Amino acid sequence: MTKAELTAAVEAAKTETKNALQTMYDALNHGQQKQIVKDEAVRALFDLYGVEYSE
């Protein structure tokens, strides 16, 4: 696997994960969204993958 192929595969995996996390977050009601974002580990994961959330 070349560096370009690896980079493309990693980017595809990150995009897929971001989309899955965003879908999960968007499916929650407002109260659930507030509760899940309070968790530091979840917030760090959301920030890592670029999930849009509000506190």
PDB file with one MODEL, atoms N, CA, C and O in Angstrom:
MODEL        1
ATOM      1  N   MET A   1       0.858  -1.178   0.000  1.00  0.00           N
ATOM      2  CA  MET A   1       0.000   0.000   0.000  1.00  0.00           C
ATOM      3  C   MET A   1       0.897   1.232   0.000  1.00  0.00           C
ATOM      4  O   MET A   1       1.800   1.358   0.827  1.00  0.00           O
ATOM      5  N   THR A   2       0.642   2.116  -0.915  1.00  0.00           N
ATOM      6  CA  THR A   2       1.429   3.336  -0.993  1.00  0.00           C
ATOM      7  C   THR A   2       0.913   4.348   0.024  1.00  0.00           C
ATOM      8  O   THR A   2      -0.165   4.186   0.597  1.00  0.00           O
ATOM      9  N   LYS A   3       1.699   5.382   0.232  1.00  0.00           N
ATOM     10  CA  LYS A   3       1.310   6.423   1.181  1.00  0.00           C
ATOM     11  C   LYS A   3       0.013   7.095   0.733  1.00  0.00           C
ATOM     12  O   LYS A   3      -0.841   7.404   1.565  1.00  0.00           O
ATOM     13  N   ALA A   4      -0.139   7.320  -0.547  1.00  0.00           N
ATOM     14  CA  ALA A   4      -1.346   7.951  -1.072  1.00  0.00           C
ATOM     15  C   ALA A   4      -2.573   7.078  -0.831  1.00  0.00           C
ATOM     16  O   ALA A   4      -3.639   7.579  -0.472  1.00  0.00           O
ATOM     17  N   GLU A   5      -2.419   5.768  -1.030  1.00  0.00           N
ATOM     18  CA  GLU A   5      -3.530   4.844  -0.788  1.00  0.00           C
ATOM     19  C   GLU A   5      -3.897   4.809   0.693  1.00  0.00           C
ATOM     20  O   GLU A   5      -5.075   4.793   1.050  1.00  0.00           O
ATOM     21  N   LEU A   6      -2.879   4.797   1.546  1.00  0.00           N
ATOM     22  CA  LEU A   6      -3.112   4.795   2.986  1.00  0.00           C
ATOM     23  C   LEU A   6      -3.816   6.072   3.422  1.00  0.00           C
ATOM     24  O   LEU A   6      -4.765   6.023   4.205  1.00  0.00           O
ATOM     25  N   THR A   7      -3.359   7.206   2.923  1.00  0.00           N
ATOM     26  CA  THR A   7      -3.973   8.486   3.255  1.00  0.00           C
ATOM     27  C   THR A   7      -5.434   8.513   2.825  1.00  0.00           C
ATOM     28  O   THR A   7      -6.292   8.985   3.571  1.00  0.00           O
ATOM     29  N   ALA A   8      -5.718   8.016   1.645  1.00  0.00           N
ATOM     30  CA  ALA A   8      -7.094   7.978   1.147  1.00  0.00           C
ATOM     31  C   ALA A   8      -7.956   7.053   1.997  1.00  0.00           C
ATOM     32  O   ALA A   8      -9.108   7.377   2.287  1.00  0.00           O
ATOM     33  N   ALA A   9      -7.415   5.908   2.400  1.00  0.00           N
ATOM     34  CA  ALA A   9      -8.171   4.963   3.218  1.00  0.00           C
ATOM     35  C   ALA A   9      -8.462   5.545   4.603  1.00  0.00           C
ATOM     36  O   ALA A   9      -9.563   5.384   5.130  1.00  0.00           O
ATOM     37  N   VAL A  10      -7.478   6.216   5.184  1.00  0.00           N
ATOM     38  CA  VAL A  10      -7.670   6.838   6.499  1.00  0.00           C
ATOM     39  C   VAL A  10      -8.710   7.945   6.402  1.00  0.00           C
ATOM     40  O   VAL A  10      -9.577   8.050   7.269  1.00  0.00           O
ATOM     41  N   GLU A  11      -8.640   8.749   5.391  1.00  0.00           N
ATOM     42  CA  GLU A  11      -9.608   9.843   5.209  1.00  0.00           C
ATOM     43  C   GLU A  11     -11.015   9.289   5.019  1.00  0.00           C
ATOM     44  O   GLU A  11     -11.976   9.839   5.557  1.00  0.00           O
ATOM     45  N   ALA A  12     -11.140   8.220   4.268  1.00  0.00           N
ATOM     46  CA  ALA A  12     -12.453   7.592   4.061  1.00  0.00           C
ATOM     47  C   ALA A  12     -13.000   7.051   5.376  1.00  0.00           C
ATOM     48  O   ALA A  12     -14.191   7.190   5.653  1.00  0.00           O
ATOM     49  N   ALA A  13     -12.152   6.441   6.183  1.00  0.00           N
ATOM     50  CA  ALA A  13     -12.599   5.907   7.476  1.00  0.00           C
ATOM     51  C   ALA A  13     -13.011   7.031   8.420  1.00  0.00           C
ATOM     52  O   ALA A  13     -14.007   6.915   9.134  1.00  0.00           O
ATOM     53  N   LYS A  14     -12.248   8.110   8.420  1.00  0.00           N
ATOM     54  CA  LYS A  14     -12.591   9.248   9.286  1.00  0.00           C
ATOM     55  C   LYS A  14     -13.914   9.878   8.859  1.00  0.00           C
ATOM     56  O   LYS A  14     -14.722  10.253   9.708  1.00  0.00           O
ATOM     57  N   THR A  15     -14.137   9.995   7.571  1.00  0.00           N
ATOM     58  CA  THR A  15     -15.380  10.579   7.074  1.00  0.00           C
ATOM     59  C   THR A  15     -16.565   9.684   7.417  1.00  0.00           C
ATOM     60  O   THR A  15     -17.621  10.172   7.818  1.00  0.00           O
ATOM     61  N   GLU A  16     -16.389   8.393   7.263  1.00  0.00           N
ATOM     62  CA  GLU A  16     -17.452   7.447   7.580  1.00  0.00           C
ATOM     63  C   GLU A  16     -17.793   7.495   9.074  1.00  0.00           C
ATOM     64  O   GLU A  16     -18.966   7.460   9.449  1.00  0.00           O
ATOM     65  N   THR A  17     -16.783   7.573   9.908  1.00  0.00           N
ATOM     66  CA  THR A  17     -16.995   7.648  11.356  1.00  0.00           C
ATOM     67  C   THR A  17     -17.674   8.956  11.731  1.00  0.00           C
ATOM     68  O   THR A  17     -18.592   8.968  12.551  1.00  0.00           O
ATOM     69  N   LYS A  18     -17.227  10.061  11.136  1.00  0.00           N
ATOM     70  CA  LYS A  18     -17.835  11.367  11.416  1.00  0.00           C
ATOM     71  C   LYS A  18     -19.309  11.344  11.046  1.00  0.00           C
ATOM     72  O   LYS A  18     -20.149  11.810  11.816  1.00  0.00           O
ATOM     73  N   ASN A  19     -19.628  10.811   9.886  1.00  0.00           N
ATOM     74  CA  ASN A  19     -21.017  10.760   9.437  1.00  0.00           C
ATOM     75  C   ASN A  19     -21.875   9.909  10.368  1.00  0.00           C
ATOM     76  O   ASN A  19     -23.019  10.260  10.656  1.00  0.00           O
ATOM     77  N   ALA A  20     -21.326   8.794  10.836  1.00  0.00           N
ATOM     78  CA  ALA A  20     -22.064   7.930  11.760  1.00  0.00           C
ATOM     79  C   ALA A  20     -22.301   8.629  13.094  1.00  0.00           C
ATOM     80  O   ALA A  20     -23.404   8.567  13.637  1.00  0.00           O
ATOM     81  N   LEU A  21     -21.280   9.290  13.624  1.00  0.00           N
ATOM     82  CA  LEU A  21     -21.426  10.013  14.886  1.00  0.00           C
ATOM     83  C   LEU A  21     -22.412  11.176  14.750  1.00  0.00           C
ATOM     84  O   LEU A  21     -23.210  11.428  15.653  1.00  0.00           O
ATOM     85  N   GLN A  22     -22.351  11.878  13.624  1.00  0.00           N
ATOM     86  CA  GLN A  22     -23.256  13.012  13.409  1.00  0.00           C
ATOM     87  C   GLN A  22     -24.694  12.522  13.318  1.00  0.00           C
ATOM     88  O   GLN A  22     -25.597  13.152  13.868  1.00  0.00           O
ATOM     89  N   THR A  23     -24.914  11.420  12.640  1.00  0.00           N
ATOM     90  CA  THR A  23     -26.255  10.847  12.528  1.00  0.00           C
ATOM     91  C   THR A  23     -26.789  10.454  13.893  1.00  0.00           C
ATOM     92  O   THR A  23     -27.949  10.714  14.212  1.00  0.00           O
ATOM     93  N   MET A  24     -25.942   9.827  14.696  1.00  0.00           N
ATOM     94  CA  MET A  24     -26.340   9.417  16.046  1.00  0.00           C
ATOM     95  C   MET A  24     -26.692  10.637  16.894  1.00  0.00           C
ATOM     96  O   MET A  24     -27.721  10.645  17.569  1.00  0.00           O
ATOM     97  N   TYR A  25     -25.857  11.656  16.866  1.00  0.00           N
ATOM     98  CA  TYR A  25     -26.099  12.863  17.659  1.00  0.00           C
ATOM     99  C   TYR A  25     -27.390  13.551  17.211  1.00  0.00           C
ATOM    100  O   TYR A  25     -28.192  13.969  18.046  1.00  0.00           O
ATOM    101  N   ASP A  26     -27.589  13.668  15.909  1.00  0.00           N
ATOM    102  CA  ASP A  26     -28.775  14.344  15.376  1.00  0.00           C
ATOM    103  C   ASP A  26     -30.064  13.597  15.714  1.00  0.00           C
ATOM    104  O   ASP A  26     -31.130  14.209  15.779  1.00  0.00           O
ATOM    105  N   ALA A  27     -29.979  12.296  15.927  1.00  0.00           N
ATOM    106  CA  ALA A  27     -31.160  11.493  16.229  1.00  0.00           C
ATOM    107  C   ALA A  27     -31.616  11.651  17.677  1.00  0.00           C
ATOM    108  O   ALA A  27     -32.742  11.287  18.016  1.00  0.00           O
ATOM    109  N   LEU A  28     -30.755  12.187  18.525  1.00  0.00           N
ATOM    110  CA  LEU A  28     -31.106  12.374  19.935  1.00  0.00           C
ATOM    111  C   LEU A  28     -31.972  13.614  20.106  1.00  0.00           C
ATOM    112  O   LEU A  28     -31.891  14.553  19.314  1.00  0.00           O
ATOM    113  N   ASN A  29     -32.812  13.609  21.158  1.00  0.00           N
ATOM    114  CA  ASN A  29     -33.564  14.828  21.435  1.00  0.00           C
ATOM    115  C   ASN A  29     -32.642  15.825  22.142  1.00  0.00           C
ATOM    116  O   ASN A  29     -31.522  15.482  22.521  1.00  0.00           O
ATOM    117  N   HIS A  30     -33.116  17.045  22.314  1.00  0.00           N
ATOM    118  CA  HIS A  30     -32.271  18.122  22.837  1.00  0.00           C
ATOM    119  C   HIS A  30     -31.680  17.775  24.206  1.00  0.00           C
ATOM    120  O   HIS A  30     -30.496  18.015  24.442  1.00  0.00           O
ATOM    121  N   GLY A  31     -32.482  17.218  25.101  1.00  0.00           N
ATOM    122  CA  GLY A  31     -32.005  16.863  26.432  1.00  0.00           C
ATOM    123  C   GLY A  31     -30.919  15.799  26.383  1.00  0.00           C
ATOM    124  O   GLY A  31     -29.937  15.871  27.121  1.00  0.00           O
ATOM    125  N   GLN A  32     -31.097  14.821  25.519  1.00  0.00           N
ATOM    126  CA  GLN A  32     -30.097  13.766  25.368  1.00  0.00           C
ATOM    127  C   GLN A  32     -28.798  14.328  24.784  1.00  0.00           C
ATOM    128  O   GLN A  32     -27.702  13.928  25.176  1.00  0.00           O
ATOM    129  N   GLN A  33     -28.943  15.266  23.836  1.00  0.00           N
ATOM    130  CA  GLN A  33     -27.766  15.889  23.249  1.00  0.00           C
ATOM    131  C   GLN A  33     -26.963  16.631  24.313  1.00  0.00           C
ATOM    132  O   GLN A  33     -25.736  16.535  24.353  1.00  0.00           O
ATOM    133  N   LYS A  34     -27.660  17.370  25.172  1.00  0.00           N
ATOM    134  CA  LYS A  34     -26.978  18.111  26.230  1.00  0.00           C
ATOM    135  C   LYS A  34     -26.258  17.171  27.179  1.00  0.00           C
ATOM    136  O   LYS A  34     -25.134  17.450  27.596  1.00  0.00           O
ATOM    137  N   GLN A  35     -26.898  16.055  27.524  1.00  0.00           N
ATOM    138  CA  GLN A  35     -26.295  15.103  28.453  1.00  0.00           C
ATOM    139  C   GLN A  35     -25.056  14.449  27.857  1.00  0.00           C
ATOM    140  O   GLN A  35     -24.043  14.309  28.542  1.00  0.00           O
ATOM    141  N   ILE A  36     -25.122  14.052  26.605  1.00  0.00           N
ATOM    142  CA  ILE A  36     -23.998  13.329  26.007  1.00  0.00           C
ATOM    143  C   ILE A  36     -22.797  14.243  25.803  1.00  0.00           C
ATOM    144  O   ILE A  36     -21.655  13.792  25.901  1.00  0.00           O
ATOM    145  N   VAL A  37     -23.037  15.521  25.521  1.00  0.00           N
ATOM    146  CA  VAL A  37     -21.931  16.455  25.292  1.00  0.00           C
ATOM    147  C   VAL A  37     -21.236  16.817  26.609  1.00  0.00           C
ATOM    148  O   VAL A  37     -20.097  17.284  26.599  1.00  0.00           O
ATOM    149  N   LYS A  38     -21.911  16.605  27.736  1.00  0.00           N
ATOM    150  CA  LYS A  38     -21.285  16.875  29.036  1.00  0.00           C
ATOM    151  C   LYS A  38     -20.120  15.928  29.297  1.00  0.00           C
ATOM    152  O   LYS A  38     -19.200  16.277  30.036  1.00  0.00           O
ATOM    153  N   ASP A  39     -20.145  14.754  28.712  1.00  0.00           N
ATOM    154  CA  ASP A  39     -19.080  13.763  28.908  1.00  0.00           C
ATOM    155  C   ASP A  39     -17.832  14.214  28.132  1.00  0.00           C
ATOM    156  O   ASP A  39     -17.870  14.382  26.913  1.00  0.00           O
ATOM    157  N   GLU A  40     -16.729  14.406  28.865  1.00  0.00           N
ATOM    158  CA  GLU A  40     -15.484  14.888  28.252  1.00  0.00           C
ATOM    159  C   GLU A  40     -14.971  13.958  27.156  1.00  0.00           C
ATOM    160  O   GLU A  40     -14.466  14.423  26.134  1.00  0.00           O
ATOM    161  N   ALA A  41     -15.095  12.660  27.360  1.00  0.00           N
ATOM    162  CA  ALA A  41     -14.597  11.699  26.371  1.00  0.00           C
ATOM    163  C   ALA A  41     -15.401  11.793  25.077  1.00  0.00           C
ATOM    164  O   ALA A  41     -14.840  11.724  23.984  1.00  0.00           O
ATOM    165  N   VAL A  42     -16.715  11.949  25.208  1.00  0.00           N
ATOM    166  CA  VAL A  42     -17.567  12.071  24.018  1.00  0.00           C
ATOM    167  C   VAL A  42     -17.255  13.369  23.290  1.00  0.00           C
ATOM    168  O   VAL A  42     -17.135  13.387  22.065  1.00  0.00           O
ATOM    169  N   ARG A  43     -17.123  14.461  24.052  1.00  0.00           N
ATOM    170  CA  ARG A  43     -16.821  15.750  23.435  1.00  0.00           C
ATOM    171  C   ARG A  43     -15.478  15.698  22.706  1.00  0.00           C
ATOM    172  O   ARG A  43     -15.351  16.242  21.608  1.00  0.00           O
ATOM    173  N   ALA A  44     -14.479  15.052  23.302  1.00  0.00           N
ATOM    174  CA  ALA A  44     -13.165  14.917  22.659  1.00  0.00           C
ATOM    175  C   ALA A  44     -13.279  14.117  21.365  1.00  0.00           C
ATOM    176  O   ALA A  44     -12.651  14.457  20.363  1.00  0.00           O
ATOM    177  N   LEU A  45     -14.077  13.058  21.387  1.00  0.00           N
ATOM    178  CA  LEU A  45     -14.280  12.250  20.183  1.00  0.00           C
ATOM    179  C   LEU A  45     -14.990  13.060  19.104  1.00  0.00           C
ATOM    180  O   LEU A  45     -14.608  13.010  17.935  1.00  0.00           O
ATOM    181  N   PHE A  46     -16.019  13.803  19.494  1.00  0.00           N
ATOM    182  CA  PHE A  46     -16.728  14.655  18.536  1.00  0.00           C
ATOM    183  C   PHE A  46     -15.778  15.682  17.931  1.00  0.00           C
ATOM    184  O   PHE A  46     -15.810  15.917  16.723  1.00  0.00           O
ATOM    185  N   ASP A  47     -14.932  16.295  18.759  1.00  0.00           N
ATOM    186  CA  ASP A  47     -13.977  17.286  18.253  1.00  0.00           C
ATOM    187  C   ASP A  47     -12.965  16.636  17.308  1.00  0.00           C
ATOM    188  O   ASP A  47     -12.604  17.220  16.287  1.00  0.00           O
ATOM    189  N   LEU A  48     -12.514  15.443  17.645  1.00  0.00           N
ATOM    190  CA  LEU A  48     -11.541  14.741  16.808  1.00  0.00           C
ATOM    191  C   LEU A  48     -12.087  14.493  15.408  1.00  0.00           C
ATOM    192  O   LEU A  48     -11.372  14.653  14.419  1.00  0.00           O
ATOM    193  N   TYR A  49     -13.360  14.100  15.327  1.00  0.00           N
ATOM    194  CA  TYR A  49     -13.946  13.768  14.033  1.00  0.00           C
ATOM    195  C   TYR A  49     -14.708  14.922  13.388  1.00  0.00           C
ATOM    196  O   TYR A  49     -15.217  14.777  12.276  1.00  0.00           O
ATOM    197  N   GLY A  50     -14.795  16.065  14.068  1.00  0.00           N
ATOM    198  CA  GLY A  50     -15.435  17.232  13.474  1.00  0.00           C
ATOM    199  C   GLY A  50     -16.952  17.183  13.493  1.00  0.00           C
ATOM    200  O   GLY A  50     -17.607  17.761  12.626  1.00  0.00           O
ATOM    201  N   VAL A  51     -17.515  16.493  14.485  1.00  0.00           N
ATOM    202  CA  VAL A  51     -18.977  16.421  14.615  1.00  0.00           C
ATOM    203  C   VAL A  51     -19.476  17.772  15.115  1.00  0.00           C
ATOM    204  O   VAL A  51     -18.921  18.337  16.058  1.00  0.00           O
ATOM    205  N   GLU A  52     -20.524  18.285  14.480  1.00  0.00           N
ATOM    206  CA  GLU A  52     -21.106  19.559  14.880  1.00  0.00           C
ATOM    207  C   GLU A  52     -22.094  19.342  16.006  1.00  0.00           C
ATOM    208  O   GLU A  52     -23.053  18.584  15.863  1.00  0.00           O
ATOM    209  N   TYR A  53     -21.859  20.008  17.125  1.00  0.00           N
ATOM    210  CA  TYR A  53     -22.749  19.903  18.280  1.00  0.00           C
ATOM    211  C   TYR A  53     -22.812  21.270  18.962  1.00  0.00           C
ATOM    212  O   TYR A  53     -21.960  22.132  18.745  1.00  0.00           O
ATOM    213  N   SER A  54     -23.828  21.441  19.780  1.00  0.00           N
ATOM    214  CA  SER A  54     -23.937  22.674  20.545  1.00  0.00           C
ATOM    215  C   SER A  54     -24.064  22.309  22.012  1.00  0.00           C
ATOM    216  O   SER A  54     -24.630  21.276  22.371  1.00  0.00           O
ATOM    217  N   GLU A  55     -23.529  23.174  22.842  1.00  0.00           N
ATOM    218  CA  GLU A  55     -23.584  22.908  24.284  1.00  0.00           C
ATOM    219  C   GLU A  55     -24.709  23.661  24.936  1.00  0.00           C
ATOM    220  O   GLU A  55     -24.903  23.555  26.147  1.00  0.00           O
TER     221      GLU A  55
ENDMDL
END
